[in-house]
């Protein structure tokens, strides 16, 4: 079944933001950024595609985006509350994605700091936030979300991955998933805007797969070994390094489990 804007909007009522659906596009995030600078388009709006030819992942990676199989979703919001509105935002988006997956019977969906969604060691969804403009003035944020929905095979993904269909054994209606995700996001973004990340910090930690685990944090050629304590009120990672609590902000960091050869492909 193909994506259908009317169906998504009907299911995501009362949300009534414009939806722009493309058959094939380079990247829904890049297209969203292009539309922000076009005065005919006013945020909030949602960009969707059946296929991305140059889908973007974190840290310069490609996001494999085959036609009519998965979800490529970029929600554009205007941010007018300054930098504090961005604190922990990507982690909150992760919670919304996780709950949408669980609502589709992917009960094992959980979080990996900063914003991966895994089932066990396998990645099922990823999040790429892009900021446009000056965060201390008016700016826009693009919440880019990729979910492996009905994909069953790919020779191109060089890490452990799964999809909703692989987990449940059934193909899903992507229109339903998108509506669910959109409603979840609306709920979590409202709570985040009203109360800040601090109100969601404990829920995030409860769903963090690697809470209390021995990990290595990789930044370029540097490796830091520690135990995951959790996240702070801004969404930064708290690690125990030989008895000393140390805080790491997101950015270009990558986290790996130690003593577990199955996750080597996360590099
Ligand atoms: C990651 O590396 O985990 C982030 C992946 C983000 C992929 C999504 S798909 C929709 C949006 N458009 C893109 O080009 N990337 C994001």
PDB file of C-alpha atoms and ligand atoms in Angstrom:
ATOM      1  CA  UNK A   1       0.000   0.000   0.000  1.00  0.00           C
ATOM      2  CA  UNK A   2       1.302   3.476  -0.886  1.00  0.00           C
ATOM      3  CA  UNK A   3       1.367   6.560   1.321  1.00  0.00           C
ATOM      4  CA  UNK A   4      -1.827   8.578   1.242  1.00  0.00           C
ATOM      5  CA  UNK A   5      -1.977  12.088   2.712  1.00  0.00           C
ATOM      6  CA  UNK A   6      -5.776  12.116   3.227  1.00  0.00           C
ATOM      7  CA  UNK A   7      -5.598   8.870   5.118  1.00  0.00           C
ATOM      8  CA  UNK A   8      -2.756  10.081   7.326  1.00  0.00           C
ATOM      9  CA  UNK A   9      -4.537  13.352   8.115  1.00  0.00           C
ATOM     10  CA  UNK A  10      -7.831  11.578   8.859  1.00  0.00           C
ATOM     11  CA  UNK A  11      -6.076   9.273  11.296  1.00  0.00           C
ATOM     12  CA  UNK A  12      -3.969  11.997  12.894  1.00  0.00           C
ATOM     13  CA  UNK A  13      -6.926  14.310  13.551  1.00  0.00           C
ATOM     14  CA  UNK A  14      -7.096  16.829  15.228  1.00  0.00           C
ATOM     15  CA  UNK A  15      -3.610  17.673  13.899  1.00  0.00           C
ATOM     16  CA  UNK A  16      -4.081  19.669  10.749  1.00  0.00           C
ATOM     17  CA  UNK A  17      -0.606  20.717   9.661  1.00  0.00           C
ATOM     18  CA  UNK A  18       0.199  20.631   5.942  1.00  0.00           C
ATOM     19  CA  UNK A  19       1.784  17.434   4.628  1.00  0.00           C
ATOM     20  CA  UNK A  20       4.008  17.403   1.516  1.00  0.00           C
ATOM     21  CA  UNK A  21       4.441  13.940   0.045  1.00  0.00           C
ATOM     22  CA  UNK A  22       7.050  13.106  -2.616  1.00  0.00           C
ATOM     23  CA  UNK A  23       7.353   9.970  -4.660  1.00  0.00           C
ATOM     24  CA  UNK A  24      11.128  10.233  -4.722  1.00  0.00           C
ATOM     25  CA  UNK A  25      13.371  12.914  -3.233  1.00  0.00           C
ATOM     26  CA  UNK A  26      17.047  13.208  -2.265  1.00  0.00           C
ATOM     27  CA  UNK A  27      16.317  13.621   1.442  1.00  0.00           C
ATOM     28  CA  UNK A  28      13.134  14.711   3.221  1.00  0.00           C
ATOM     29  CA  UNK A  29      15.316  16.693   5.674  1.00  0.00           C
ATOM     30  CA  UNK A  30      17.093  18.553   2.880  1.00  0.00           C
ATOM     31  CA  UNK A  31      13.772  19.237   1.166  1.00  0.00           C
ATOM     32  CA  UNK A  32      12.298  20.482   4.456  1.00  0.00           C
ATOM     33  CA  UNK A  33      15.251  22.871   4.857  1.00  0.00           C
ATOM     34  CA  UNK A  34      14.676  24.143   1.306  1.00  0.00           C
ATOM     35  CA  UNK A  35      10.976  24.737   2.010  1.00  0.00           C
ATOM     36  CA  UNK A  36      11.734  26.691   5.222  1.00  0.00           C
ATOM     37  CA  UNK A  37      13.394  29.426   3.158  1.00  0.00           C
ATOM     38  CA  UNK A  38      10.425  29.559   0.755  1.00  0.00           C
ATOM     39  CA  UNK A  39       7.900  32.138   2.009  1.00  0.00           C
ATOM     40  CA  UNK A  40       4.993  30.074   0.627  1.00  0.00           C
ATOM     41  CA  UNK A  41       5.586  27.487   3.341  1.00  0.00           C
ATOM     42  CA  UNK A  42       4.992  28.186   7.018  1.00  0.00           C
ATOM     43  CA  UNK A  43       5.981  25.848   9.841  1.00  0.00           C
ATOM     44  CA  UNK A  44       4.747  23.557  11.247  1.00  0.00           C
ATOM     45  CA  UNK A  45       4.614  21.199   8.284  1.00  0.00           C
ATOM     46  CA  UNK A  46       5.522  17.624   7.488  1.00  0.00           C
ATOM     47  CA  UNK A  47       7.584  16.264   4.582  1.00  0.00           C
ATOM     48  CA  UNK A  48       7.232  12.595   3.612  1.00  0.00           C
ATOM     49  CA  UNK A  49       8.596  10.495   0.766  1.00  0.00           C
ATOM     50  CA  UNK A  50       8.162   7.009  -0.647  1.00  0.00           C
ATOM     51  CA  UNK A  51      11.892   6.931  -1.418  1.00  0.00           C
ATOM     52  CA  UNK A  52      15.051   8.907  -0.639  1.00  0.00           C
ATOM     53  CA  UNK A  53      17.915   8.768  -3.096  1.00  0.00           C
ATOM     54  CA  UNK A  54      20.422  10.455  -0.763  1.00  0.00           C
ATOM     55  CA  UNK A  55      18.923   9.821   2.678  1.00  0.00           C
ATOM     56  CA  UNK A  56      21.133  11.234   5.426  1.00  0.00           C
ATOM     57  CA  UNK A  57      22.099   9.504   8.662  1.00  0.00           C
ATOM     58  CA  UNK A  58      24.022  10.881  11.645  1.00  0.00           C
ATOM     59  CA  UNK A  59      27.763  11.476  11.409  1.00  0.00           C
ATOM     60  CA  UNK A  60      27.734  11.763   7.615  1.00  0.00           C
ATOM     61  CA  UNK A  61      26.344   8.302   7.005  1.00  0.00           C
ATOM     62  CA  UNK A  62      23.841   7.313   4.323  1.00  0.00           C
ATOM     63  CA  UNK A  63      20.332   6.271   5.348  1.00  0.00           C
ATOM     64  CA  UNK A  64      19.206   3.467   3.068  1.00  0.00           C
ATOM     65  CA  UNK A  65      15.716   4.413   1.854  1.00  0.00           C
ATOM     66  CA  UNK A  66      14.125   1.953  -0.598  1.00  0.00           C
ATOM     67  CA  UNK A  67      10.838   2.778  -2.373  1.00  0.00           C
ATOM     68  CA  UNK A  68       7.488   2.189  -0.588  1.00  0.00           C
ATOM     69  CA  UNK A  69       8.982   0.079   2.197  1.00  0.00           C
ATOM     70  CA  UNK A  70       9.894   2.332   5.088  1.00  0.00           C
ATOM     71  CA  UNK A  71       9.018   5.687   6.633  1.00  0.00           C
ATOM     72  CA  UNK A  72      10.994   8.860   5.807  1.00  0.00           C
ATOM     73  CA  UNK A  73       9.500  11.629   7.917  1.00  0.00           C
ATOM     74  CA  UNK A  74      10.688  15.229   8.470  1.00  0.00           C
ATOM     75  CA  UNK A  75       8.632  17.449  10.737  1.00  0.00           C
ATOM     76  CA  UNK A  76       9.465  21.168  10.693  1.00  0.00           C
ATOM     77  CA  UNK A  77       8.798  23.295  13.775  1.00  0.00           C
ATOM     78  CA  UNK A  78       9.494  26.906  14.534  1.00  0.00           C
ATOM     79  CA  UNK A  79      11.455  27.384  17.749  1.00  0.00           C
ATOM     80  CA  UNK A  80      10.899  30.699  19.473  1.00  0.00           C
ATOM     81  CA  UNK A  81      11.741  29.918  23.073  1.00  0.00           C
ATOM     82  CA  UNK A  82      15.530  30.113  22.781  1.00  0.00           C
ATOM     83  CA  UNK A  83      18.113  27.408  23.323  1.00  0.00           C
ATOM     84  CA  UNK A  84      16.332  25.799  26.269  1.00  0.00           C
ATOM     85  CA  UNK A  85      13.620  24.534  23.923  1.00  0.00           C
ATOM     86  CA  UNK A  86      16.259  22.389  22.243  1.00  0.00           C
ATOM     87  CA  UNK A  87      17.572  20.769  25.429  1.00  0.00           C
ATOM     88  CA  UNK A  88      16.945  17.036  25.325  1.00  0.00           C
ATOM     89  CA  UNK A  89      14.725  17.460  22.270  1.00  0.00           C
ATOM     90  CA  UNK A  90      16.288  14.649  20.239  1.00  0.00           C
ATOM     91  CA  UNK A  91      15.893  12.264  23.195  1.00  0.00           C
ATOM     92  CA  UNK A  92      12.234  13.195  23.514  1.00  0.00           C
ATOM     93  CA  UNK A  93      11.714  12.467  19.817  1.00  0.00           C
ATOM     94  CA  UNK A  94      13.225   9.043  20.524  1.00  0.00           C
ATOM     95  CA  UNK A  95      10.580   8.381  23.192  1.00  0.00           C
ATOM     96  CA  UNK A  96       7.805   9.244  20.724  1.00  0.00           C
ATOM     97  CA  UNK A  97       9.271   6.941  18.057  1.00  0.00           C
ATOM     98  CA  UNK A  98       9.711   4.132  20.578  1.00  0.00           C
ATOM     99  CA  UNK A  99       6.075   4.352  21.716  1.00  0.00           C
ATOM    100  CA  UNK A 100       4.822   4.374  18.104  1.00  0.00           C
ATOM    101  CA  UNK A 101       6.760   1.165  17.471  1.00  0.00           C
ATOM    102  CA  UNK A 102       5.440  -0.469  20.634  1.00  0.00           C
ATOM    103  CA  UNK A 103       1.900   0.487  19.569  1.00  0.00           C
ATOM    104  CA  UNK A 104       2.568  -1.589  16.442  1.00  0.00           C
ATOM    105  CA  UNK A 105       3.551  -4.594  18.584  1.00  0.00           C
ATOM    106  CA  UNK A 106       7.320  -4.076  18.450  1.00  0.00           C
ATOM    107  CA  UNK A 107       7.381  -4.550  22.219  1.00  0.00           C
ATOM    108  CA  UNK A 108      11.183  -4.754  22.433  1.00  0.00           C
ATOM    109  CA  UNK A 109      11.776  -1.283  20.958  1.00  0.00           C
ATOM    110  CA  UNK A 110      14.008   0.740  23.294  1.00  0.00           C
ATOM    111  CA  UNK A 111      16.481   3.625  23.277  1.00  0.00           C
ATOM    112  CA  UNK A 112      20.207   4.029  22.872  1.00  0.00           C
ATOM    113  CA  UNK A 113      21.758   7.382  23.707  1.00  0.00           C
ATOM    114  CA  UNK A 114      21.531   9.848  22.110  1.00  0.00           C
ATOM    115  CA  UNK A 115      18.742   8.934  19.736  1.00  0.00           C
ATOM    116  CA  UNK A 116      18.801   5.481  18.238  1.00  0.00           C
ATOM    117  CA  UNK A 117      15.887   3.098  18.557  1.00  0.00           C
ATOM    118  CA  UNK A 118      16.937  -0.529  18.826  1.00  0.00           C
ATOM    119  CA  UNK A 119      15.387  -3.930  19.265  1.00  0.00           C
ATOM    120  CA  UNK A 120      18.067  -5.819  21.154  1.00  0.00           C
ATOM    121  CA  UNK A 121      21.259  -5.020  19.239  1.00  0.00           C
ATOM    122  CA  UNK A 122      19.478  -4.210  15.991  1.00  0.00           C
ATOM    123  CA  UNK A 123      18.628  -0.727  14.818  1.00  0.00           C
ATOM    124  CA  UNK A 124      15.019  -0.201  13.741  1.00  0.00           C
ATOM    125  CA  UNK A 125      14.827   3.612  13.560  1.00  0.00           C
ATOM    126  CA  UNK A 126      17.093   6.660  13.547  1.00  0.00           C
ATOM    127  CA  UNK A 127      16.676  10.362  14.195  1.00  0.00           C
ATOM    128  CA  UNK A 128      18.506  13.289  12.602  1.00  0.00           C
ATOM    129  CA  UNK A 129      17.743  16.772  13.930  1.00  0.00           C
ATOM    130  CA  UNK A 130      18.849  19.737  11.837  1.00  0.00           C
ATOM    131  CA  UNK A 131      18.696  23.331  13.002  1.00  0.00           C
ATOM    132  CA  UNK A 132      18.097  26.183  10.558  1.00  0.00           C
ATOM    133  CA  UNK A 133      18.695  29.773  11.708  1.00  0.00           C
ATOM    134  CA  UNK A 134      19.960  31.222  14.931  1.00  0.00           C
ATOM    135  CA  UNK A 135      18.820  29.428  18.102  1.00  0.00           C
ATOM    136  CA  UNK A 136      18.935  32.602  20.204  1.00  0.00           C
ATOM    137  CA  UNK A 137      16.577  34.290  17.735  1.00  0.00           C
ATOM    138  CA  UNK A 138      13.853  32.654  15.633  1.00  0.00           C
ATOM    139  CA  UNK A 139      14.917  29.354  14.165  1.00  0.00           C
ATOM    140  CA  UNK A 140      13.486  26.173  12.720  1.00  0.00           C
ATOM    141  CA  UNK A 141      14.191  22.623  13.650  1.00  0.00           C
ATOM    142  CA  UNK A 142      13.775  19.689  11.286  1.00  0.00           C
ATOM    143  CA  UNK A 143      12.963  16.474  13.119  1.00  0.00           C
ATOM    144  CA  UNK A 144      14.064  13.807  10.633  1.00  0.00           C
ATOM    145  CA  UNK A 145      12.930  10.282  11.450  1.00  0.00           C
ATOM    146  CA  UNK A 146      13.603   7.099   9.507  1.00  0.00           C
ATOM    147  CA  UNK A 147      11.790   3.893  10.510  1.00  0.00           C
ATOM    148  CA  UNK A 148      12.451   0.501   8.966  1.00  0.00           C
ATOM    149  CA  UNK A 149       8.853  -0.615   8.418  1.00  0.00           C
ATOM    150  CA  UNK A 150       8.395  -3.347   5.809  1.00  0.00           C
ATOM    151  CA  UNK A 151      12.001  -3.744   4.605  1.00  0.00           C
ATOM    152  CA  UNK A 152      13.027  -7.400   4.737  1.00  0.00           C
ATOM    153  CA  UNK A 153      16.435  -7.412   3.089  1.00  0.00           C
ATOM    154  CA  UNK A 154      19.193  -4.964   2.223  1.00  0.00           C
ATOM    155  CA  UNK A 155      22.712  -5.556   0.986  1.00  0.00           C
ATOM    156  CA  UNK A 156      23.577  -1.935   1.670  1.00  0.00           C
ATOM    157  CA  UNK A 157      23.260  -1.608   5.440  1.00  0.00           C
ATOM    158  CA  UNK A 158      26.518  -2.375   7.201  1.00  0.00           C
ATOM    159  CA  UNK A 159      25.258  -2.620  10.751  1.00  0.00           C
ATOM    160  CA  UNK A 160      22.793  -4.856  12.547  1.00  0.00           C
ATOM    161  CA  UNK A 161      19.262  -3.786  11.716  1.00  0.00           C
ATOM    162  CA  UNK A 162      15.678  -4.945  11.824  1.00  0.00           C
ATOM    163  CA  UNK A 163      12.256  -3.716  10.699  1.00  0.00           C
ATOM    164  CA  UNK A 164       8.706  -3.811  12.026  1.00  0.00           C
ATOM    165  CA  UNK A 165       7.809  -6.597   9.619  1.00  0.00           C
ATOM    166  CA  UNK A 166      10.859  -8.640  10.579  1.00  0.00           C
ATOM    167  CA  UNK A 167       9.931  -8.260  14.250  1.00  0.00           C
ATOM    168  CA  UNK A 168       6.196  -8.958  14.032  1.00  0.00           C
ATOM    169  CA  UNK A 169       5.997 -11.189  10.964  1.00  0.00           C
ATOM    170  CA  UNK A 170       3.396  -8.939   9.333  1.00  0.00           C
ATOM    171  CA  UNK A 171       3.561  -6.024   6.881  1.00  0.00           C
ATOM    172  CA  UNK A 172       2.222  -2.811   8.392  1.00  0.00           C
ATOM    173  CA  UNK A 173       0.184   0.057   6.972  1.00  0.00           C
ATOM    174  CA  UNK A 174       2.699   2.915   6.889  1.00  0.00           C
ATOM    175  CA  UNK A 175      -0.125   5.485   6.843  1.00  0.00           C
ATOM    176  CA  UNK A 176      -1.230   4.190  10.228  1.00  0.00           C
ATOM    177  CA  UNK A 177       2.336   4.250  11.568  1.00  0.00           C
ATOM    178  CA  UNK A 178       2.898   7.822  10.382  1.00  0.00           C
ATOM    179  CA  UNK A 179      -0.362   9.011  11.983  1.00  0.00           C
ATOM    180  CA  UNK A 180       0.570   7.252  15.233  1.00  0.00           C
ATOM    181  CA  UNK A 181       4.070   8.758  15.199  1.00  0.00           C
ATOM    182  CA  UNK A 182       2.744  12.224  14.489  1.00  0.00           C
ATOM    183  CA  UNK A 183       0.273  12.043  17.416  1.00  0.00           C
ATOM    184  CA  UNK A 184       2.935  10.676  19.763  1.00  0.00           C
ATOM    185  CA  UNK A 185       5.312  13.448  18.728  1.00  0.00           C
ATOM    186  CA  UNK A 186       2.669  16.076  19.316  1.00  0.00           C
ATOM    187  CA  UNK A 187       2.090  14.727  22.830  1.00  0.00           C
ATOM    188  CA  UNK A 188       5.793  14.475  23.755  1.00  0.00           C
ATOM    189  CA  UNK A 189       6.741  17.813  22.160  1.00  0.00           C
ATOM    190  CA  UNK A 190       3.977  19.568  24.110  1.00  0.00           C
ATOM    191  CA  UNK A 191       5.178  18.036  27.368  1.00  0.00           C
ATOM    192  CA  UNK A 192       8.768  18.938  26.542  1.00  0.00           C
ATOM    193  CA  UNK A 193       7.851  22.531  25.664  1.00  0.00           C
ATOM    194  CA  UNK A 194       5.736  22.963  28.799  1.00  0.00           C
ATOM    195  CA  UNK A 195       7.856  21.225  31.444  1.00  0.00           C
ATOM    196  CA  UNK A 196      11.302  20.788  29.831  1.00  0.00           C
ATOM    197  CA  UNK A 197      13.347  17.603  29.432  1.00  0.00           C
ATOM    198  CA  UNK A 198      13.610  17.239  33.203  1.00  0.00           C
ATOM    199  CA  UNK A 199       9.993  15.999  33.266  1.00  0.00           C
ATOM    200  CA  UNK A 200      10.881  13.179  30.847  1.00  0.00           C
ATOM    201  CA  UNK A 201      14.396  12.355  32.066  1.00  0.00           C
ATOM    202  CA  UNK A 202      13.324   9.486  34.312  1.00  0.00           C
ATOM    203  CA  UNK A 203      11.084   7.926  31.639  1.00  0.00           C
ATOM    204  CA  UNK A 204      13.946   8.151  29.145  1.00  0.00           C
ATOM    205  CA  UNK A 205      16.374   6.408  31.515  1.00  0.00           C
ATOM    206  CA  UNK A 206      13.853   3.645  32.233  1.00  0.00           C
ATOM    207  CA  UNK A 207      13.776   2.863  28.522  1.00  0.00           C
ATOM    208  CA  UNK A 208      17.523   3.159  27.924  1.00  0.00           C
ATOM    209  CA  UNK A 209      18.808  -0.244  26.840  1.00  0.00           C
ATOM    210  CA  UNK A 210      22.325   0.501  28.014  1.00  0.00           C
ATOM    211  CA  UNK A 211      21.479   1.937  31.427  1.00  0.00           C
ATOM    212  CA  UNK A 212      24.069   0.666  33.935  1.00  0.00           C
ATOM    213  CA  UNK A 213      26.125  -1.002  31.166  1.00  0.00           C
ATOM    214  CA  UNK A 214      29.876  -0.824  30.554  1.00  0.00           C
ATOM    215  CA  UNK A 215      30.393   1.240  27.408  1.00  0.00           C
ATOM    216  CA  UNK A 216      33.020   2.936  25.301  1.00  0.00           C
ATOM    217  CA  UNK A 217      32.403   6.437  24.089  1.00  0.00           C
ATOM    218  CA  UNK A 218      34.136   7.167  20.814  1.00  0.00           C
ATOM    219  CA  UNK A 219      35.056  10.693  19.741  1.00  0.00           C
ATOM    220  CA  UNK A 220      37.295  10.686  16.652  1.00  0.00           C
ATOM    221  CA  UNK A 221      40.266   8.542  17.655  1.00  0.00           C
ATOM    222  CA  UNK A 222      39.636   8.837  21.386  1.00  0.00           C
ATOM    223  CA  UNK A 223      37.939   6.145  23.396  1.00  0.00           C
ATOM    224  CA  UNK A 224      36.566   6.671  26.904  1.00  0.00           C
ATOM    225  CA  UNK A 225      35.476   3.643  28.938  1.00  0.00           C
ATOM    226  CA  UNK A 226      32.849   3.980  31.643  1.00  0.00           C
ATOM    227  CA  UNK A 227      29.562   2.822  33.112  1.00  0.00           C
ATOM    228  CA  UNK A 228      26.301   4.488  32.010  1.00  0.00           C
ATOM    229  CA  UNK A 229      24.713   6.331  34.952  1.00  0.00           C
ATOM    230  CA  UNK A 230      21.957   7.924  32.867  1.00  0.00           C
ATOM    231  CA  UNK A 231      21.299  11.345  31.379  1.00  0.00           C
ATOM    232  CA  UNK A 232      21.252  14.773  33.004  1.00  0.00           C
ATOM    233  CA  UNK A 233      18.445  17.338  32.878  1.00  0.00           C
ATOM    234  CA  UNK A 234      19.698  18.528  29.463  1.00  0.00           C
ATOM    235  CA  UNK A 235      19.873  15.061  27.904  1.00  0.00           C
ATOM    236  CA  UNK A 236      23.677  14.783  28.150  1.00  0.00           C
ATOM    237  CA  UNK A 237      25.150  11.354  28.953  1.00  0.00           C
ATOM    238  CA  UNK A 238      26.333  10.721  32.526  1.00  0.00           C
ATOM    239  CA  UNK A 239      29.200   8.232  32.710  1.00  0.00           C
ATOM    240  CA  UNK A 240      30.973   6.836  35.733  1.00  0.00           C
ATOM    241  CA  UNK A 241      34.695   6.974  34.906  1.00  0.00           C
ATOM    242  CA  UNK A 242      36.604   5.209  37.677  1.00  0.00           C
ATOM    243  CA  UNK A 243      34.231   6.535  40.326  1.00  0.00           C
ATOM    244  CA  UNK A 244      33.971  10.055  38.902  1.00  0.00           C
ATOM    245  CA  UNK A 245      30.758  11.196  37.259  1.00  0.00           C
ATOM    246  CA  UNK A 246      31.474  12.855  33.927  1.00  0.00           C
ATOM    247  CA  UNK A 247      29.029  14.466  31.507  1.00  0.00           C
ATOM    248  CA  UNK A 248      29.169  14.127  27.731  1.00  0.00           C
ATOM    249  CA  UNK A 249      27.087  16.148  25.320  1.00  0.00           C
ATOM    250  CA  UNK A 250      25.814  14.662  22.090  1.00  0.00           C
ATOM    251  CA  UNK A 251      27.213  15.931  18.791  1.00  0.00           C
ATOM    252  CA  UNK A 252      29.584  13.600  17.036  1.00  0.00           C
ATOM    253  CA  UNK A 253      29.969  11.042  19.793  1.00  0.00           C
ATOM    254  CA  UNK A 254      29.178   7.398  19.355  1.00  0.00           C
ATOM    255  CA  UNK A 255      28.521   4.872  22.059  1.00  0.00           C
ATOM    256  CA  UNK A 256      29.436   1.167  22.027  1.00  0.00           C
ATOM    257  CA  UNK A 257      28.829  -1.623  24.450  1.00  0.00           C
ATOM    258  CA  UNK A 258      32.037  -3.120  25.811  1.00  0.00           C
ATOM    259  CA  UNK A 259      32.836  -6.819  25.955  1.00  0.00           C
ATOM    260  CA  UNK A 260      30.247  -7.610  23.340  1.00  0.00           C
ATOM    261  CA  UNK A 261      31.510  -8.539  19.900  1.00  0.00           C
ATOM    262  CA  UNK A 262      27.987  -8.452  18.465  1.00  0.00           C
ATOM    263  CA  UNK A 263      27.913  -4.667  18.502  1.00  0.00           C
ATOM    264  CA  UNK A 264      31.207  -3.995  16.792  1.00  0.00           C
ATOM    265  CA  UNK A 265      29.396  -2.835  13.686  1.00  0.00           C
ATOM    266  CA  UNK A 266      28.163   0.284  15.503  1.00  0.00           C
ATOM    267  CA  UNK A 267      31.469   2.052  14.772  1.00  0.00           C
TER     268      UNK A 267
HETATM  269  C1  LIG B   1      20.680   7.972  12.017  1.00  0.00           C
HETATM  270  O1  LIG B   1      21.786   7.937  11.490  1.00  0.00           O
HETATM  271  O2  LIG B   1      20.361   7.161  12.884  1.00  0.00           O
HETATM  272  C2  LIG B   1      19.683   9.020  11.599  1.00  0.00           C
HETATM  273  C3  LIG B   1      18.841   8.574  10.440  1.00  0.00           C
HETATM  274  C4  LIG B   1      17.799   9.582  10.040  1.00  0.00           C
HETATM  275  C5  LIG B   1      17.091   9.195   8.769  1.00  0.00           C
HETATM  276  C6  LIG B   1      15.923  10.095   8.455  1.00  0.00           C
HETATM  277  S1  LIG B   1      14.918   9.493   7.137  1.00  0.00           S
HETATM  278  C7  LIG B   1      14.059  11.004   7.096  1.00  0.00           C
HETATM  279  C8  LIG B   1      15.073  12.099   7.268  1.00  0.00           C
HETATM  280  N1  LIG B   1      15.682  12.446   5.990  1.00  0.00           N
HETATM  281  C9  LIG B   1      16.982  12.139   5.949  1.00  0.00           C
HETATM  282  O3  LIG B   1      17.723  12.319   4.970  1.00  0.00           O
HETATM  283  N2  LIG B   1      17.366  11.600   7.116  1.00  0.00           N
HETATM  284  C10 LIG B   1      16.269  11.532   8.065  1.00  0.00           C
END
